[in-house]
PDB file of C-alpha atoms and ligand atoms in Angstrom:
ATOM      1  CA  UNK A   1     117.630  80.909 154.965  1.00 96.00           C
ATOM      2  CA  UNK A   2     115.858  81.710 151.727  1.00 98.00           C
ATOM      3  CA  UNK A   3     112.214  81.750 150.748  1.00 98.00           C
ATOM      4  CA  UNK A   4     111.405  80.247 147.364  1.00 98.00           C
ATOM      5  CA  UNK A   5     107.938  80.721 145.922  1.00 98.00           C
ATOM      6  CA  UNK A   6     106.248  78.886 143.075  1.00 97.00           C
ATOM      7  CA  UNK A   7     104.069  80.911 140.741  1.00 92.00           C
ATOM      8  CA  UNK A   8     101.219  79.584 138.642  1.00 88.00           C
ATOM      9  CA  UNK A   9     100.868  76.120 140.168  1.00 93.00           C
ATOM     10  CA  UNK A  10      97.067  75.801 140.241  1.00 91.00           C
ATOM     11  CA  UNK A  11      95.176  76.009 136.943  1.00 85.00           C
ATOM     12  CA  UNK A  12      92.127  77.900 138.250  1.00 84.00           C
ATOM     13  CA  UNK A  13      94.353  80.582 139.755  1.00 81.00           C
ATOM     14  CA  UNK A  14      96.267  80.964 136.472  1.00 79.00           C
ATOM     15  CA  UNK A  15      92.930  81.512 134.719  1.00 83.00           C
ATOM     16  CA  UNK A  16      91.674  84.087 137.224  1.00 82.00           C
ATOM     17  CA  UNK A  17      94.716  86.298 136.570  1.00 82.00           C
ATOM     18  CA  UNK A  18      94.561  85.736 132.804  1.00 83.00           C
ATOM     19  CA  UNK A  19      98.011  84.117 132.688  1.00 84.00           C
ATOM     20  CA  UNK A  20      99.240  81.222 130.548  1.00 81.00           C
ATOM     21  CA  UNK A  21     100.069  77.808 132.004  1.00 78.00           C
ATOM     22  CA  UNK A  22     103.890  77.864 132.015  1.00 77.00           C
ATOM     23  CA  UNK A  23     105.906  75.042 130.444  1.00 79.00           C
ATOM     24  CA  UNK A  24     108.522  75.072 133.207  1.00 86.00           C
ATOM     25  CA  UNK A  25     108.105  75.638 136.909  1.00 92.00           C
ATOM     26  CA  UNK A  26     108.101  79.375 137.625  1.00 92.00           C
ATOM     27  CA  UNK A  27     109.685  80.427 140.881  1.00 96.00           C
ATOM     28  CA  UNK A  28     110.899  83.583 142.568  1.00 96.00           C
ATOM     29  CA  UNK A  29     112.549  84.558 145.850  1.00 97.00           C
ATOM     30  CA  UNK A  30     111.593  86.579 148.877  1.00 98.00           C
ATOM     31  CA  UNK A  31     114.307  87.787 151.265  1.00 98.00           C
ATOM     32  CA  UNK A  32     114.380  86.474 154.839  1.00 97.00           C
ATOM     33  CA  UNK A  33     113.121  89.879 156.013  1.00 98.00           C
ATOM     34  CA  UNK A  34     109.769  89.032 154.382  1.00 98.00           C
ATOM     35  CA  UNK A  35     109.149  86.328 156.991  1.00 98.00           C
ATOM     36  CA  UNK A  36     106.834  86.954 159.938  1.00 98.00           C
ATOM     37  CA  UNK A  37     104.892  84.750 162.305  1.00 97.00           C
ATOM     38  CA  UNK A  38     101.383  83.707 161.419  1.00 95.00           C
ATOM     39  CA  UNK A  39      99.849  85.294 164.503  1.00 94.00           C
ATOM     40  CA  UNK A  40     101.283  88.774 163.933  1.00 96.00           C
ATOM     41  CA  UNK A  41      99.231  91.586 162.457  1.00 96.00           C
ATOM     42  CA  UNK A  42      99.911  92.819 158.938  1.00 97.00           C
ATOM     43  CA  UNK A  43     100.555  96.540 158.632  1.00 97.00           C
ATOM     44  CA  UNK A  44      99.377  97.868 155.285  1.00 97.00           C
ATOM     45  CA  UNK A  45     102.372  99.623 153.695  1.00 96.00           C
ATOM     46  CA  UNK A  46     102.075 103.051 152.071  1.00 96.00           C
ATOM     47  CA  UNK A  47     103.605 102.017 148.727  1.00 96.00           C
ATOM     48  CA  UNK A  48     100.669 100.063 147.305  1.00 97.00           C
ATOM     49  CA  UNK A  49      96.930 100.499 146.822  1.00 96.00           C
ATOM     50  CA  UNK A  50      96.238  96.942 145.709  1.00 98.00           C
ATOM     51  CA  UNK A  51      97.630  94.194 147.938  1.00 98.00           C
ATOM     52  CA  UNK A  52      96.433  90.629 147.432  1.00 97.00           C
ATOM     53  CA  UNK A  53      96.531  87.630 149.763  1.00 98.00           C
ATOM     54  CA  UNK A  54      97.657  84.270 148.329  1.00 97.00           C
ATOM     55  CA  UNK A  55      97.282  81.414 150.810  1.00 98.00           C
ATOM     56  CA  UNK A  56      99.802  78.622 150.203  1.00 98.00           C
ATOM     57  CA  UNK A  57     101.175  75.421 151.666  1.00 98.00           C
ATOM     58  CA  UNK A  58     104.758  76.022 152.816  1.00 98.00           C
ATOM     59  CA  UNK A  59     107.351  73.225 152.899  1.00 98.00           C
ATOM     60  CA  UNK A  60     110.431  73.444 155.118  1.00 98.00           C
ATOM     61  CA  UNK A  61     113.652  71.906 153.797  1.00 98.00           C
ATOM     62  CA  UNK A  62     115.320  69.567 156.342  1.00 97.00           C
ATOM     63  CA  UNK A  63     118.762  69.091 154.818  1.00 96.00           C
ATOM     64  CA  UNK A  64     121.063  70.520 152.218  1.00 98.00           C
ATOM     65  CA  UNK A  65     120.757  69.156 148.714  1.00 98.00           C
ATOM     66  CA  UNK A  66     121.711  69.906 145.138  1.00 98.00           C
ATOM     67  CA  UNK A  67     120.429  68.181 141.985  1.00 98.00           C
ATOM     68  CA  UNK A  68     118.000  66.134 144.069  1.00 98.00           C
ATOM     69  CA  UNK A  69     116.372  63.369 141.989  1.00 98.00           C
ATOM     70  CA  UNK A  70     112.588  63.589 142.142  1.00 97.00           C
ATOM     71  CA  UNK A  71     112.364  60.076 143.627  1.00 98.00           C
ATOM     72  CA  UNK A  72     114.525  61.148 146.602  1.00 98.00           C
ATOM     73  CA  UNK A  73     112.909  64.548 147.164  1.00 98.00           C
ATOM     74  CA  UNK A  74     110.707  63.163 149.968  1.00 98.00           C
ATOM     75  CA  UNK A  75     113.842  62.703 152.101  1.00 98.00           C
ATOM     76  CA  UNK A  76     114.391  66.457 152.148  1.00 98.00           C
ATOM     77  CA  UNK A  77     111.265  67.580 154.032  1.00 98.00           C
ATOM     78  CA  UNK A  78     109.039  66.415 156.852  1.00 98.00           C
ATOM     79  CA  UNK A  79     107.084  69.509 157.909  1.00 98.00           C
ATOM     80  CA  UNK A  80     104.571  71.865 156.357  1.00 98.00           C
ATOM     81  CA  UNK A  81     102.890  75.095 157.353  1.00 98.00           C
ATOM     82  CA  UNK A  82     100.521  77.597 155.818  1.00 98.00           C
ATOM     83  CA  UNK A  83     101.694  80.985 154.648  1.00 98.00           C
ATOM     84  CA  UNK A  84     100.416  84.015 152.827  1.00 98.00           C
ATOM     85  CA  UNK A  85     102.320  85.263 149.812  1.00 98.00           C
ATOM     86  CA  UNK A  86     101.292  88.923 150.011  1.00 98.00           C
ATOM     87  CA  UNK A  87     101.581  90.535 146.593  1.00 98.00           C
ATOM     88  CA  UNK A  88     101.542  94.180 145.531  1.00 98.00           C
ATOM     89  CA  UNK A  89      99.321  93.487 142.540  1.00 96.00           C
ATOM     90  CA  UNK A  90      99.474  97.062 141.235  1.00 96.00           C
ATOM     91  CA  UNK A  91     103.284  97.074 141.202  1.00 96.00           C
ATOM     92  CA  UNK A  92     103.449  93.503 139.887  1.00 95.00           C
ATOM     93  CA  UNK A  93     101.116  94.375 136.985  1.00 94.00           C
ATOM     94  CA  UNK A  94     103.190  97.422 136.108  1.00 95.00           C
ATOM     95  CA  UNK A  95     106.452  95.429 136.152  1.00 95.00           C
ATOM     96  CA  UNK A  96     104.978  92.460 134.296  1.00 91.00           C
ATOM     97  CA  UNK A  97     103.791  94.728 131.479  1.00 94.00           C
ATOM     98  CA  UNK A  98     107.345  96.029 131.085  1.00 95.00           C
ATOM     99  CA  UNK A  99     108.994  92.602 131.448  1.00 94.00           C
ATOM    100  CA  UNK A 100     110.733  93.687 134.652  1.00 94.00           C
ATOM    101  CA  UNK A 101     111.430  91.546 137.767  1.00 93.00           C
ATOM    102  CA  UNK A 102     108.703  91.185 140.420  1.00 90.00           C
ATOM    103  CA  UNK A 103     111.039  91.513 143.388  1.00 95.00           C
ATOM    104  CA  UNK A 104     109.432  94.565 144.965  1.00 96.00           C
ATOM    105  CA  UNK A 105     105.890  93.261 144.350  1.00 97.00           C
ATOM    106  CA  UNK A 106     106.683  90.017 146.191  1.00 97.00           C
ATOM    107  CA  UNK A 107     109.636  90.626 148.468  1.00 97.00           C
ATOM    108  CA  UNK A 108     108.755  93.611 150.616  1.00 98.00           C
ATOM    109  CA  UNK A 109     109.096  93.370 154.400  1.00 98.00           C
ATOM    110  CA  UNK A 110     106.504  91.184 156.167  1.00 97.00           C
ATOM    111  CA  UNK A 111     105.151  89.821 152.867  1.00 98.00           C
ATOM    112  CA  UNK A 112     105.538  86.203 153.998  1.00 98.00           C
ATOM    113  CA  UNK A 113     103.756  85.310 157.260  1.00 98.00           C
ATOM    114  CA  UNK A 114     104.151  81.607 157.996  1.00 98.00           C
ATOM    115  CA  UNK A 115     102.292  79.561 160.624  1.00 98.00           C
ATOM    116  CA  UNK A 116     103.820  77.039 162.996  1.00 98.00           C
ATOM    117  CA  UNK A 117     104.919  73.858 161.239  1.00 98.00           C
ATOM    118  CA  UNK A 118     103.301  70.452 161.588  1.00 98.00           C
ATOM    119  CA  UNK A 119     104.979  67.126 160.936  1.00 98.00           C
ATOM    120  CA  UNK A 120     103.500  65.329 157.958  1.00 97.00           C
ATOM    121  CA  UNK A 121     103.596  62.082 159.915  1.00 96.00           C
ATOM    122  CA  UNK A 122     101.447  63.670 162.641  1.00 96.00           C
ATOM    123  CA  UNK A 123      99.042  64.949 160.006  1.00 95.00           C
ATOM    124  CA  UNK A 124      98.848  61.416 158.617  1.00 94.00           C
ATOM    125  CA  UNK A 125      98.179  62.618 155.101  1.00 94.00           C
ATOM    126  CA  UNK A 126      99.985  62.470 151.780  1.00 96.00           C
ATOM    127  CA  UNK A 127     101.508  65.836 150.953  1.00 97.00           C
ATOM    128  CA  UNK A 128      99.617  65.771 147.654  1.00 97.00           C
ATOM    129  CA  UNK A 129      96.249  65.374 149.353  1.00 96.00           C
ATOM    130  CA  UNK A 130      96.002  68.185 151.877  1.00 97.00           C
ATOM    131  CA  UNK A 131      93.035  70.499 152.207  1.00 97.00           C
ATOM    132  CA  UNK A 132      93.689  74.117 153.041  1.00 98.00           C
ATOM    133  CA  UNK A 133      91.572  77.230 152.995  1.00 98.00           C
ATOM    134  CA  UNK A 134      91.552  80.924 153.765  1.00 98.00           C
ATOM    135  CA  UNK A 135      88.776  82.909 155.358  1.00 98.00           C
ATOM    136  CA  UNK A 136      88.548  86.677 155.030  1.00 98.00           C
ATOM    137  CA  UNK A 137      86.285  88.208 157.643  1.00 98.00           C
ATOM    138  CA  UNK A 138      84.853  84.726 158.389  1.00 98.00           C
ATOM    139  CA  UNK A 139      83.967  84.054 154.741  1.00 98.00           C
ATOM    140  CA  UNK A 140      85.867  81.351 152.839  1.00 98.00           C
ATOM    141  CA  UNK A 141      87.665  82.970 149.902  1.00 98.00           C
ATOM    142  CA  UNK A 142      90.201  80.272 149.005  1.00 97.00           C
ATOM    143  CA  UNK A 143      89.622  76.544 149.251  1.00 96.00           C
ATOM    144  CA  UNK A 144      92.367  74.325 147.872  1.00 95.00           C
ATOM    145  CA  UNK A 145      93.789  70.844 147.903  1.00 96.00           C
ATOM    146  CA  UNK A 146      97.407  70.073 147.073  1.00 96.00           C
ATOM    147  CA  UNK A 147      96.167  67.290 144.755  1.00 94.00           C
ATOM    148  CA  UNK A 148      95.445  70.078 142.246  1.00 94.00           C
ATOM    149  CA  UNK A 149      99.017  71.348 142.040  1.00 95.00           C
ATOM    150  CA  UNK A 150     100.334  71.285 138.479  1.00 94.00           C
ATOM    151  CA  UNK A 151     103.829  70.472 139.787  1.00 95.00           C
ATOM    152  CA  UNK A 152     104.104  68.302 142.914  1.00 96.00           C
ATOM    153  CA  UNK A 153     106.279  69.230 145.879  1.00 98.00           C
ATOM    154  CA  UNK A 154     108.804  66.558 144.860  1.00 98.00           C
ATOM    155  CA  UNK A 155     108.961  67.893 141.295  1.00 97.00           C
ATOM    156  CA  UNK A 156     109.444  71.425 142.629  1.00 97.00           C
ATOM    157  CA  UNK A 157     112.332  70.338 144.874  1.00 98.00           C
ATOM    158  CA  UNK A 158     113.985  68.391 142.052  1.00 98.00           C
ATOM    159  CA  UNK A 159     113.615  71.298 139.647  1.00 97.00           C
ATOM    160  CA  UNK A 160     114.802  74.120 141.894  1.00 98.00           C
ATOM    161  CA  UNK A 161     117.754  72.149 143.240  1.00 98.00           C
ATOM    162  CA  UNK A 162     119.161  71.751 139.717  1.00 97.00           C
ATOM    163  CA  UNK A 163     119.922  75.471 139.777  1.00 98.00           C
ATOM    164  CA  UNK A 164     119.950  76.580 143.412  1.00 98.00           C
ATOM    165  CA  UNK A 165     121.214  74.510 146.339  1.00 98.00           C
ATOM    166  CA  UNK A 166     118.516  73.938 148.926  1.00 98.00           C
ATOM    167  CA  UNK A 167     119.661  74.331 152.514  1.00 98.00           C
ATOM    168  CA  UNK A 168     118.289  73.338 155.897  1.00 98.00           C
ATOM    169  CA  UNK A 169     115.586  75.779 156.937  1.00 98.00           C
ATOM    170  CA  UNK A 170     114.766  77.049 153.455  1.00 98.00           C
ATOM    171  CA  UNK A 171     111.050  77.554 152.872  1.00 98.00           C
ATOM    172  CA  UNK A 172     109.127  76.815 149.702  1.00 98.00           C
ATOM    173  CA  UNK A 173     105.754  78.474 149.073  1.00 98.00           C
ATOM    174  CA  UNK A 174     104.086  75.985 146.736  1.00 98.00           C
ATOM    175  CA  UNK A 175     101.605  78.203 144.900  1.00 97.00           C
ATOM    176  CA  UNK A 176      98.112  79.462 145.525  1.00 96.00           C
ATOM    177  CA  UNK A 177      94.727  78.128 144.454  1.00 95.00           C
ATOM    178  CA  UNK A 178      92.053  80.409 142.982  1.00 93.00           C
ATOM    179  CA  UNK A 179      90.228  83.022 144.997  1.00 95.00           C
ATOM    180  CA  UNK A 180      93.035  85.513 145.548  1.00 96.00           C
ATOM    181  CA  UNK A 181      91.837  89.014 146.327  1.00 96.00           C
ATOM    182  CA  UNK A 182      92.437  92.396 147.862  1.00 98.00           C
ATOM    183  CA  UNK A 183      92.977  93.168 151.497  1.00 98.00           C
ATOM    184  CA  UNK A 184      91.905  96.337 153.290  1.00 98.00           C
ATOM    185  CA  UNK A 185      92.610  97.734 156.721  1.00 98.00           C
ATOM    186  CA  UNK A 186      90.440  95.958 159.283  1.00 98.00           C
ATOM    187  CA  UNK A 187      90.278  92.646 157.413  1.00 98.00           C
ATOM    188  CA  UNK A 188      90.906  89.473 159.402  1.00 98.00           C
ATOM    189  CA  UNK A 189      92.545  86.597 157.528  1.00 98.00           C
ATOM    190  CA  UNK A 190      92.460  83.039 158.899  1.00 98.00           C
ATOM    191  CA  UNK A 191      94.197  80.109 157.221  1.00 98.00           C
ATOM    192  CA  UNK A 192      93.148  76.525 157.913  1.00 98.00           C
ATOM    193  CA  UNK A 193      95.047  73.287 157.322  1.00 98.00           C
ATOM    194  CA  UNK A 194      92.305  70.674 157.105  1.00 96.00           C
ATOM    195  CA  UNK A 195      90.081  71.978 159.965  1.00 94.00           C
ATOM    196  CA  UNK A 196      92.839  73.457 162.094  1.00 97.00           C
ATOM    197  CA  UNK A 197      93.319  77.207 162.364  1.00 98.00           C
ATOM    198  CA  UNK A 198      97.003  77.782 161.626  1.00 98.00           C
ATOM    199  CA  UNK A 199      97.415  81.480 160.887  1.00 98.00           C
ATOM    200  CA  UNK A 200      95.428  84.563 161.835  1.00 98.00           C
ATOM    201  CA  UNK A 201      96.289  88.130 160.872  1.00 98.00           C
ATOM    202  CA  UNK A 202      94.467  91.404 161.163  1.00 98.00           C
ATOM    203  CA  UNK A 203      95.298  94.038 158.547  1.00 98.00           C
ATOM    204  CA  UNK A 204      96.145  97.302 160.292  1.00 97.00           C
TER     205      UNK A 204
HETATM  206 MG1  LIG B 301     101.970  82.995 145.344  1.00 50.67          MG
END
């Protein structure tokens, strides 16, 4: 199982970090050891002083596929969840300035909590019209809708699968809306899909 993550997929978030809108889809990987459950606590590691939350819709791949045409991409998923793409912003900034890979900033252990999955057919909503939000200490800090993705889920699947075979159980983090920010010990993060609490973590 691999975890693929899309970067820079919501315009307002690109602006808040001062980045350029990329021409192609930007993606990176987290190892499977990054994955945790959405109801586990997050233990602040000692190798960063600036960790950010990025709440994202996560798509689970249902079957193996390579070079998937965009019009068939819908056949390759049926479930979504919410996840947090924890990012060591201090290390990422240092590596970005030197043109080095982000692997450590994004792929450290427990950097990818993911909630339980829900079937899209049970949700009864189009995957490109889903509201999701993140509260930090009961205050809403991120409030997104998948309608505002620059690249749709189907486009992402078509693009990635040109280069990397997607396999059953792979997870795709689809990018974060604006409002990313720092976490500190004691913070409580709660992620909502529509009005349903999906993920809750305390930072310890
Ligand atoms: Mg992200």
